[in-house]
Amino acid sequence: MQTTQTTVPWWYPLALRLRIWATNAAGFLRDLAGHPIALTGGLVVLLYVAMAIFAPQIAPHDPTKGELLRRLEPPVWAGGSMDYWLGTDAQGRDLWSRIVFGSRISLWVGFVSVAISAIVGVLLGCLAGYFRGALDEVLSRFSDLLLAFPYLIFAIAVMAFMGPGMTNLLLALTFKGWVEFYRLARGEMLSEKTKEYVAAATAVGMGHLRIIVSEVLPNIFHSVLVLATLRLGVMIVTEASLSFLGLGIQPPTPAWGSMVSEGRDYLTTSWWVSTLPGLAILILVLAINVFGEGLRDILDPRLKIE
Amino acid sequence: MRGVKILERLLYTIPIMFGVAVLVFLFMRMTPGDPVDIMMGEAGTVAPGEMEQLRKEFHLDEPLHVQLYLFLADAVRGDLGYSYAYKKPVTELIAEQLPATIELALGALLFGLIVAVPIGIWSAVKQYSVVDRLSMAGAFLGVSMPAFWLGILLILIFSVKLRWLPVTGRIDYTAGLQVVTGFYVLDSILTGNTTALVSSLKHLVLPSVALGAGTAAMVARVLRSSMVESLRQDYVILARAKGVRETWVVLKHALRNALIPTVTVVGIQVGVLLGGNMIVEQVFSWPGLGRLAVRAIFSRDFPLVQGVVMVYALTFVLANLLVDILYTYINPKITL
């Protein structure tokens, strides 16, 4: 005789999870629609991302090649031509094309450094908060130590010792960047661990790793996302500051910070060279921060600043 | 009791500074290549014998743990090494430039607080008014604005276009200031030199605003939100019910409790001010530690970079300690 047993198809838990995600995402988008300022911020960030991806299609000129005969031309509203509508720099390079290409550096460095910081920080924070003991002691003391350096000074020092370049830049930003995520994840883990669902998961015999990854992590994901968004703005400003000092991505690759710095010599005659790339930074960071605060109101109302 | 606690916290900075020194040392040794090669390569032609002597002086011929020991032993004695670019001991250079940096940081902090405290209080009292909304939008702008860009805008407007304020430096040399402490504003007052006082204050305005704007924005936001919170508390309602004047309710009862989170933010801002001043000093050619550090970086003057980073870290740690001590005065319930 054959026993009939209703078995759940293998894809069912996956489908269920996808459906929960879809519902959550839909709910989030609805909340976002009710938060016009945050929505605007998010859209501006998306525009910047699109600008970075399609930079070669958007930029009308080569960002690294200039026409020396047309150096320091003003923007179109200040008497310049449509050819170079935001004007040109001291080497006759199109400022608009350079700003468009510059978004690649800022966004790439921002996203990658935040992603690495978040992954490393959350992972270590979860482990330290879950297992405590020597690991927690060592990591917490080390993070205290890193906090003794002001952020920018730390990044400057790392760049100074290691030399310029993309890898070193990311290293400089993440070497200390993980600490905020570590502290957040550790704290959240400490409080989540005392909750019943974790005790239940332990009781049904789930392994430690599985409890961390599939039980606790989804619960602290919102806070991590909010922190990541707010850190993104900080990272972008830090990258710009480093490149302003000449410690970031090296010329001729256009980066906003170094563009502002290059324009300083022409401040008295050609204000646009220095100010316009800075405006690009301001708008992006403002949009990120507005979006981040909106995200916090929606996802993590506990942290709301009234 | 408080004295003991303060001493305890003070002692706690020792392992932190020890760690900072080790980290800085390791970073310096992780630098690709031989530091002496790199430094002398920048300096031009140097005799091989001289390089050998430099290696000895740097203890580069010793094993790593001996190097670390020697470095720490020197640091404890206040010897941070010798700057090659300036041909002077690092501590001497730092001592020369530190007053300028502190003066700028204090100027920025003062600007930040003068702007932020009234705005924070006013916005909380008149929550959701036009003033509140405008101030908070302004604060958002301030938080998002890179200090170097604000500095350039200020120069463009107030120096280039309006010609009200000077672009660079700390003082006009024609003012004939006799330097006593290195704090030019203080020195002008001490020596009774009005021309120098006006000149040094004029030079201080733009860098302070550029550096302090972010602080002003942060502090205003936090002060507003904690004021809103404390204005809702029972003791405020009680004070009003007793017939205490509204100004007094706001300034004494509500503000005192709203100050605790604000002081935390001010403490964090000290770090931001120190880091930001590297940038702002560069923009305004302010002859302080930040500019010294940036120059040292480009001339690969490692002992100087190392020394400046350690001084920054120490300042930051001490500033945080000061904030912790301040707490106990604002709220006696908090123990260190």
XYZ file of C-alpha atoms in Angstrom:
642
model
C 0.000 0.000 0.000
C 1.167 3.436 -0.815
C 0.938 6.229 1.712
C -0.354 9.434 0.275
C 1.463 12.417 1.583
C 0.881 15.988 0.535
C 4.277 17.421 -0.052
C 4.922 21.100 -0.412
C 6.646 21.738 -3.739
C 10.273 22.867 -3.350
C 9.600 26.319 -4.746
C 6.797 27.102 -2.363
C 8.764 28.803 0.458
C 10.594 30.838 -2.144
C 7.352 31.937 -3.789
C 5.897 32.792 -0.409
C 8.888 34.911 0.447
C 8.777 36.647 -2.940
C 5.136 37.428 -2.396
C 5.856 38.929 1.031
C 8.599 41.035 -0.494
C 6.293 42.187 -3.274
C 3.609 43.158 -0.755
C 6.162 44.987 1.365
C 7.593 46.775 -1.657
C 4.143 47.841 -2.788
C 3.348 49.104 0.689
C 6.626 50.976 0.790
C 5.978 52.633 -2.578
C 2.522 53.682 -1.356
C 4.087 55.221 1.755
C 6.683 56.933 -0.383
C 3.996 58.411 -2.613
C 2.515 59.982 0.501
C 5.838 61.603 1.284
C 6.363 64.008 -1.651
C 9.665 65.458 -0.434
C 11.274 62.041 0.002
C 9.845 60.968 -3.346
C 11.422 63.988 -5.048
C 14.729 63.174 -3.369
C 14.536 59.586 -4.581
C 13.722 60.664 -8.129
C 16.646 63.106 -8.193
C 18.973 60.338 -7.035
C 17.612 58.093 -9.802
C 18.268 60.858 -12.328
C 21.867 61.057 -11.161
C 22.205 57.289 -11.414
C 20.831 57.395 -14.956
C 23.249 60.222 -15.752
C 26.148 58.127 -14.508
C 25.103 55.011 -16.433
C 24.421 56.801 -19.698
C 27.234 59.339 -19.355
C 28.762 58.585 -22.791
C 25.374 59.093 -24.436
C 24.476 62.235 -22.460
C 27.787 64.091 -22.538
C 28.128 66.067 -25.780
C 31.929 66.328 -25.576
C 34.907 64.295 -24.455
C 35.323 65.147 -20.751
C 39.098 64.891 -20.879
C 39.844 66.692 -24.166
C 39.614 70.457 -24.393
C 39.683 73.107 -27.072
C 42.307 75.548 -25.863
C 40.925 78.270 -28.110
C 37.647 78.132 -26.229
C 38.964 78.047 -22.670
C 36.996 79.617 -19.798
C 33.881 80.258 -21.861
C 30.955 81.306 -19.654
C 27.676 79.365 -19.384
C 24.963 80.115 -21.915
C 22.996 82.462 -19.602
C 26.114 84.517 -18.944
C 26.914 85.111 -22.597
C 28.301 81.709 -23.609
C 27.189 79.493 -26.466
C 24.845 76.477 -26.557
C 27.811 74.356 -27.631
C 29.124 74.470 -24.098
C 26.011 75.402 -22.186
C 27.626 75.242 -18.744
C 30.823 76.834 -20.041
C 34.348 75.475 -20.264
C 37.254 75.134 -17.831
C 40.794 76.437 -18.062
C 41.732 73.765 -20.571
C 38.695 74.400 -22.736
C 36.945 71.209 -21.599
C 33.156 71.115 -21.546
C 32.021 71.582 -17.946
C 28.692 69.806 -18.477
C 30.373 66.710 -19.918
C 32.827 66.690 -17.026
C 30.024 67.014 -14.481
C 28.135 64.179 -16.187
C 31.172 61.902 -16.131
C 32.088 63.044 -12.625
C 28.833 61.553 -11.346
C 30.278 58.131 -12.144
C 33.103 58.518 -9.634
C 30.936 59.997 -6.880
C 28.146 57.462 -7.174
C 30.406 54.470 -7.673
C 32.617 55.344 -4.729
C 29.573 56.196 -2.613
C 27.594 53.047 -3.348
C 30.508 50.632 -3.226
C 32.013 52.020 -0.036
C 28.635 52.022 1.720
C 27.890 48.498 0.476
C 31.202 47.112 1.706
C 30.926 48.975 5.009
C 27.382 47.719 5.516
C 28.163 44.102 4.682
C 31.293 43.960 6.851
C 29.775 45.976 9.693
C 26.469 44.117 9.826
C 28.148 40.741 9.598
C 30.628 41.468 12.382
C 27.983 43.255 14.456
C 25.597 40.318 14.230
C 28.316 37.850 15.163
C 29.540 39.981 18.065
C 26.033 40.615 19.362
C 24.982 36.995 19.003
C 28.010 35.175 20.360
C 29.406 37.921 22.654
C 32.602 36.759 24.364
C 36.103 37.497 23.181
C 35.058 38.316 19.610
C 32.722 41.026 20.871
C 35.373 42.404 23.218
C 38.034 42.624 20.537
C 35.776 44.090 17.856
C 34.172 46.594 20.200
C 37.520 47.834 21.485
C 38.799 48.086 17.914
C 35.752 50.096 16.890
C 36.279 52.407 19.893
C 39.803 52.911 18.678
C 38.708 53.771 15.151
C 36.192 56.219 16.562
C 39.093 58.130 18.099
C 39.911 59.378 14.612
C 37.747 62.036 13.052
C 36.401 60.451 9.874
C 37.913 62.734 7.286
C 41.301 62.816 8.975
C 41.349 59.057 9.008
C 40.549 58.874 5.310
C 43.137 61.551 4.545
C 45.771 59.702 6.542
C 45.056 56.399 4.786
C 45.227 58.048 1.377
C 48.417 59.812 2.387
C 50.105 56.601 3.428
C 48.785 54.362 0.670
C 48.770 56.743 -2.269
C 45.911 57.672 -4.621
C 43.826 55.243 -6.679
C 40.357 53.721 -6.657
C 41.185 50.685 -4.506
C 42.936 52.766 -1.878
C 40.105 55.278 -1.930
C 37.550 52.556 -1.231
C 39.824 51.134 1.448
C 40.203 54.545 3.087
C 36.436 55.044 3.186
C 35.532 51.562 4.376
C 38.328 51.055 6.875
C 36.377 53.116 9.331
C 33.008 53.121 7.583
C 31.983 49.707 8.874
C 32.034 50.868 12.493
C 28.641 52.630 12.365
C 27.041 49.527 10.861
C 28.794 47.324 13.365
C 27.456 49.318 16.289
C 23.943 49.374 14.873
C 23.863 45.644 14.080
C 25.432 44.682 17.397
C 22.938 46.748 19.383
C 19.979 45.451 17.417
C 21.217 41.888 17.741
C 21.554 42.225 21.504
C 17.930 43.286 21.816
C 16.546 40.900 19.178
C 18.298 37.975 20.801
C 16.177 38.295 23.930
C 12.941 38.069 21.939
C 10.743 35.021 21.822
C 11.045 34.237 18.149
C 14.770 33.644 18.579
C 14.121 31.340 21.534
C 11.544 29.515 19.388
C 14.000 29.154 16.528
C 16.577 27.739 18.940
C 13.978 25.360 20.385
C 13.124 23.879 16.982
C 16.822 23.204 16.518
C 17.878 25.867 14.046
C 21.620 26.426 13.789
C 23.183 29.693 14.966
C 24.032 30.849 11.484
C 20.546 30.179 10.210
C 19.002 32.074 13.119
C 21.221 35.065 12.391
C 20.709 35.084 8.655
C 17.098 34.053 8.182
C 15.477 35.055 11.473
C 17.189 38.147 12.887
C 18.665 39.786 9.802
C 15.303 40.447 8.086
C 14.184 42.208 11.259
C 17.086 44.616 11.404
C 17.252 45.151 7.643
C 15.185 48.339 7.743
C 17.474 50.090 10.195
C 20.498 49.060 8.145
C 18.926 50.412 4.967
C 18.163 53.759 6.618
C 21.682 54.065 7.990
C 23.138 53.090 4.608
C 21.205 55.824 2.834
C 22.293 58.457 5.326
C 25.917 57.271 5.146
C 25.834 57.467 1.349
C 25.690 61.262 1.491
C 28.573 61.360 3.963
C 30.716 59.085 1.800
C 30.070 61.164 -1.305
C 31.056 64.373 0.498
C 34.134 62.653 1.931
C 35.176 61.439 -1.514
C 34.652 64.941 -2.891
C 36.696 66.407 -0.032
C 39.538 63.984 -0.661
C 39.546 64.723 -4.348
C 39.375 68.454 -3.549
C 42.624 67.997 -1.623
C 44.110 66.087 -4.552
C 44.011 62.753 -2.724
C 41.158 61.147 -4.653
C 40.893 59.853 -8.193
C 43.691 61.496 -10.147
C 43.222 63.802 -13.153
C 42.392 63.815 -16.015
C 39.483 61.590 -14.849
C 36.790 64.090 -13.886
C 35.780 64.040 -10.216
C 33.631 66.805 -8.759
C 35.914 67.623 -5.848
C 39.011 68.067 -7.992
C 36.985 70.135 -10.468
C 36.032 72.552 -7.690
C 39.679 72.710 -6.665
C 40.919 73.344 -10.213
C 38.479 76.211 -10.608
C 39.782 78.078 -7.557
C 42.539 79.737 -9.530
C 39.997 81.364 -11.841
C 37.527 82.446 -9.178
C 37.930 86.152 -9.881
C 37.280 85.840 -13.612
C 35.393 82.580 -14.210
C 33.197 81.694 -11.261
C 31.435 78.814 -13.024
C 34.434 76.479 -13.203
C 34.505 76.031 -9.441
C 30.904 76.560 -8.382
C 28.979 74.389 -10.848
C 30.600 71.028 -9.972
C 30.058 71.921 -6.305
C 26.391 72.526 -7.049
C 26.206 69.044 -8.571
C 27.516 67.612 -5.280
C 25.126 69.696 -3.196
C 22.036 68.678 -5.174
C 22.943 64.990 -5.078
C 23.766 64.928 -1.376
C 20.687 66.983 -0.541
C 18.519 64.556 -2.519
C 20.098 61.564 -0.793
C 19.610 63.077 2.648
C 16.008 64.058 1.958
C 15.317 60.570 0.664
C 17.104 59.009 3.627
C 15.085 60.978 6.156
C 11.880 60.054 4.345
C 12.965 56.436 4.353
C 13.552 56.636 8.075
C 10.107 58.134 8.701
C 8.544 55.326 6.690
C 10.639 52.324 7.709
C 11.922 53.162 11.133
C 9.660 55.692 12.815
C 11.399 55.107 16.166
C 14.360 57.118 14.948
C 12.323 60.018 13.642
C 13.598 63.500 14.406
C 10.583 65.688 14.881
C 33.495 61.291 43.654
C 33.217 63.195 40.418
C 36.952 63.838 40.504
C 37.691 60.124 40.731
C 35.372 59.378 37.818
C 36.981 62.069 35.704
C 40.401 60.668 36.507
C 39.162 57.222 35.537
C 37.932 58.467 32.181
C 41.184 60.343 31.709
C 43.121 57.141 32.295
C 40.904 55.382 29.768
C 42.267 57.690 27.072
C 45.716 56.155 27.576
C 44.940 52.755 25.987
C 43.007 54.531 23.233
C 45.958 56.784 22.437
C 48.256 53.777 22.631
C 46.077 52.040 20.050
C 46.030 55.149 17.889
C 49.822 55.294 17.963
C 50.158 51.622 17.035
C 47.673 52.018 14.189
C 49.432 55.088 12.854
C 52.763 53.298 13.102
C 51.451 50.267 11.230
C 49.971 52.405 8.485
C 53.244 54.174 8.033
C 55.103 50.883 7.732
C 52.483 49.474 5.355
C 53.356 52.183 2.874
C 54.610 50.524 -0.278
C 58.362 51.012 -0.566
C 61.066 52.293 1.732
C 60.010 55.562 3.410
C 63.524 56.932 3.115
C 63.663 56.165 -0.608
C 60.322 57.818 -1.113
C 61.177 60.874 0.936
C 64.590 61.384 -0.543
C 63.329 60.648 -4.026
C 61.129 63.705 -3.572
C 63.937 65.771 -2.150
C 66.282 65.223 -5.091
C 69.817 63.866 -5.124
C 71.063 62.526 -1.821
C 74.290 60.724 -1.068
C 73.885 56.965 -0.286
C 75.661 57.474 3.043
C 73.096 60.040 4.039
C 70.249 57.630 3.224
C 71.915 54.995 5.370
C 72.086 57.448 8.226
C 68.421 58.335 7.775
C 67.489 54.663 7.937
C 69.375 54.413 11.204
C 67.689 57.515 12.515
C 64.311 56.066 11.556
C 65.373 52.736 13.110
C 64.491 51.092 9.797
C 67.433 48.735 10.217
C 65.792 47.241 13.320
C 63.106 44.520 13.361
C 59.492 45.747 13.310
C 58.669 45.195 16.985
C 61.797 47.075 18.029
C 60.814 49.899 15.703
C 57.379 50.004 17.280
C 58.855 50.052 20.761
C 61.250 52.874 19.893
C 58.481 54.856 18.211
C 56.178 54.526 21.214
C 58.970 55.310 23.667
C 59.758 58.479 21.734
C 56.086 59.438 21.493
C 55.601 59.093 25.249
C 58.484 61.492 25.781
C 56.748 63.933 23.438
C 59.211 63.312 20.630
C 57.277 62.765 17.422
C 60.320 62.717 15.174
C 61.866 65.149 12.768
C 60.252 66.758 9.748
C 62.361 66.487 6.620
C 60.530 69.072 4.600
C 60.791 71.740 7.323
C 64.017 70.565 8.966
C 62.494 70.978 12.408
C 61.190 68.674 15.150
C 57.565 67.687 14.491
C 56.379 68.747 17.941
C 57.796 72.229 17.393
C 55.972 72.591 14.064
C 52.728 71.363 15.556
C 53.037 73.706 18.531
C 53.498 76.609 16.110
C 50.406 75.834 14.057
C 48.061 74.501 16.696
C 46.813 77.900 17.966
C 45.651 78.836 14.455
C 43.675 75.623 14.151
C 42.116 75.940 17.589
C 41.247 79.566 16.936
C 39.464 78.590 13.721
C 37.659 75.648 15.346
C 36.506 77.877 18.214
C 35.397 80.547 15.771
C 33.398 77.959 13.854
C 31.902 76.493 17.021
C 30.951 79.963 18.226
C 29.355 80.785 14.887
C 27.545 77.449 14.897
C 26.126 77.944 18.392
C 25.186 81.611 17.889
C 23.180 80.633 14.841
C 21.844 77.286 15.997
C 20.702 77.930 19.565
C 18.193 80.743 18.886
C 16.970 79.006 15.720
C 16.578 75.677 17.487
C 14.637 77.200 20.377
C 12.513 79.443 18.190
C 11.629 76.635 15.773
C 10.587 74.368 18.623
C 8.426 77.016 20.285
C 6.810 77.986 16.984
C 6.681 74.472 15.569
C 5.423 74.242 11.953
C 5.469 78.018 11.537
C 7.017 79.610 8.464
C 10.156 80.457 10.449
C 10.408 76.845 11.603
C 10.018 75.418 8.108
C 12.473 77.847 6.563
C 15.049 77.235 9.289
C 14.774 73.492 8.995
C 15.070 73.663 5.196
C 18.154 75.829 5.728
C 19.506 73.316 8.226
C 19.031 70.542 5.705
C 20.981 72.550 3.175
C 23.706 73.170 5.737
C 24.037 69.486 6.554
C 24.350 68.550 2.875
C 26.755 71.274 1.783
C 30.448 70.374 1.392
C 32.476 72.843 3.474
C 34.981 73.510 0.709
C 32.261 74.551 -1.681
C 30.621 76.853 0.840
C 34.049 78.391 1.470
C 34.483 79.088 -2.231
C 31.010 80.614 -2.508
C 31.729 82.857 0.481
C 35.014 84.000 -1.067
C 33.255 84.640 -4.350
C 30.524 86.735 -2.749
C 32.202 88.513 0.149
C 35.755 88.847 -1.099
C 35.679 88.894 -4.887
C 32.365 90.665 -5.545
C 31.682 92.761 -2.441
C 35.303 93.128 -1.300
C 34.224 93.212 2.338
C 36.451 90.528 3.739
C 39.930 89.211 2.988
C 40.400 85.947 1.068
C 43.346 84.292 2.758
C 45.583 84.268 5.817
C 45.008 85.182 9.448
C 46.006 88.834 9.655
C 47.373 91.772 7.656
C 51.069 91.956 8.312
C 50.843 95.736 8.376
C 48.838 95.428 11.603
C 52.096 94.836 13.461
C 50.798 92.268 15.904
C 53.137 91.151 18.620
C 52.567 87.416 18.976
C 52.193 86.245 22.559
C 50.069 83.102 22.627
C 49.625 82.418 18.913
C 45.892 83.094 19.175
C 45.803 86.301 17.148
C 42.464 87.587 18.439
C 43.584 87.067 22.014
C 47.027 88.498 21.306
C 45.563 91.691 19.850
C 43.450 92.147 22.959
C 46.399 91.411 25.256
C 48.638 93.900 23.486
C 45.842 96.439 23.070
C 46.310 96.529 19.298
C 42.920 97.532 17.841
C 44.056 97.428 14.217
C 45.252 93.873 14.671
C 42.038 92.904 16.448
C 39.870 94.174 13.608
C 42.133 92.581 11.033
C 42.290 89.209 12.728
C 38.527 89.137 13.305
C 37.897 90.034 9.661
C 40.139 87.195 8.569
C 38.410 84.805 10.921
C 34.836 85.429 9.734
C 34.650 83.579 6.401
C 36.583 80.441 7.422
C 34.519 80.205 10.612
C 31.273 80.450 8.684
C 32.420 77.882 6.103
C 33.497 75.479 8.806
C 30.686 76.195 11.265
C 27.721 76.036 8.891
C 27.427 72.265 9.106
C 27.685 72.405 12.876
C 25.026 75.103 13.030
C 22.722 72.955 10.937
C 23.228 69.796 12.988
C 22.897 71.534 16.329
C 19.794 73.456 15.257
C 18.063 70.262 14.154
C 18.853 68.323 17.289
C 18.101 71.217 19.639
C 14.754 71.783 17.954
C 13.699 68.174 18.201
C 14.739 67.776 21.818
C 13.094 71.099 22.711
C 9.847 69.939 21.094
C 10.127 66.808 23.199
C 10.826 68.553 26.473
C 8.172 71.234 25.942
C 5.632 68.400 26.093
C 6.823 67.122 29.455
C 4.774 67.335 32.638
C 7.190 69.628 34.429
C 6.763 72.219 31.689
C 2.992 72.029 32.002
C 3.362 72.289 35.775
C 5.627 75.311 35.473
C 3.079 77.008 33.227
C 0.276 76.092 35.621
C 2.211 77.688 38.460
C 2.196 80.853 36.394
C 5.882 80.938 35.511
C 6.528 83.390 32.687
C 6.643 81.660 29.270
C 10.166 82.912 28.446
C 11.355 81.461 31.731
C 9.538 78.172 31.086
C 11.244 77.853 27.718
C 14.700 79.007 28.709
C 15.026 77.380 32.086
C 12.708 74.416 32.378
C 12.639 73.142 28.805
C 16.051 74.181 27.541
C 18.006 72.654 30.372
C 16.761 69.176 29.577
C 16.948 69.682 25.846
C 20.634 70.465 26.240
C 21.683 66.882 26.945
C 21.268 65.503 23.414
C 22.532 68.818 22.087
C 25.782 68.548 24.009
C 26.291 65.067 22.536
C 25.965 66.477 19.055
C 28.309 69.348 19.875
C 30.802 66.723 21.065
C 30.521 64.828 17.808
C 30.823 68.097 15.955
C 34.221 68.746 17.515
C 35.484 65.834 15.431
C 33.753 67.167 12.363
C 35.251 70.597 12.986
C 38.726 69.119 13.294
C 38.362 67.093 10.106
C 36.626 69.863 8.222
C 39.292 72.332 9.149
C 41.813 70.437 7.033
C 39.629 71.323 4.081
C 38.674 74.838 5.118
C 42.256 75.742 6.009
C 43.181 74.681 2.508
C 40.463 76.841 0.934
C 41.394 79.956 2.915
C 45.166 79.294 3.124
C 44.753 79.345 6.906
C 48.170 78.531 8.356
C 47.061 75.776 10.735
C 47.565 72.092 11.368
C 45.311 71.020 8.515
C 47.272 72.874 5.906
C 50.483 71.638 7.483
C 49.190 68.072 7.221
C 48.159 68.416 3.595
C 51.546 69.884 2.714
C 53.261 67.108 4.637
C 51.263 64.540 2.694
C 52.327 65.954 -0.635
C 55.973 66.243 0.338
C 55.762 62.709 1.761
C 56.976 64.012 5.092
C 55.796 60.928 7.013
C 56.951 61.847 10.520
C 54.986 65.067 10.231
C 51.849 63.346 8.886
C 52.142 60.790 11.667
C 52.500 63.499 14.314
C 49.617 65.604 13.063
C 47.278 62.611 12.871
C 48.144 61.707 16.452
C 47.571 65.244 17.674
C 44.200 65.311 15.909
C 43.201 62.019 17.502
C 44.308 63.216 20.930
C 42.363 66.463 20.554
C 39.304 64.523 19.504
C 39.548 62.091 22.404
C 40.039 64.933 24.896
C 37.124 66.880 23.423
C 34.869 63.875 23.897
C 36.103 63.525 27.446
C 35.263 67.165 28.064
C 31.753 66.591 26.727
C 31.290 63.627 29.049
C 32.355 65.741 31.996
C 30.056 68.541 30.887
C 27.149 66.096 30.968
C 27.489 65.515 34.668
C 27.051 69.235 35.253
C 24.020 69.568 33.010
C 22.334 66.478 34.345
C 23.595 65.349 37.739
C 21.728 62.054 37.287
C 24.255 60.966 34.672
C 27.407 59.436 36.052
C 30.480 58.962 33.957
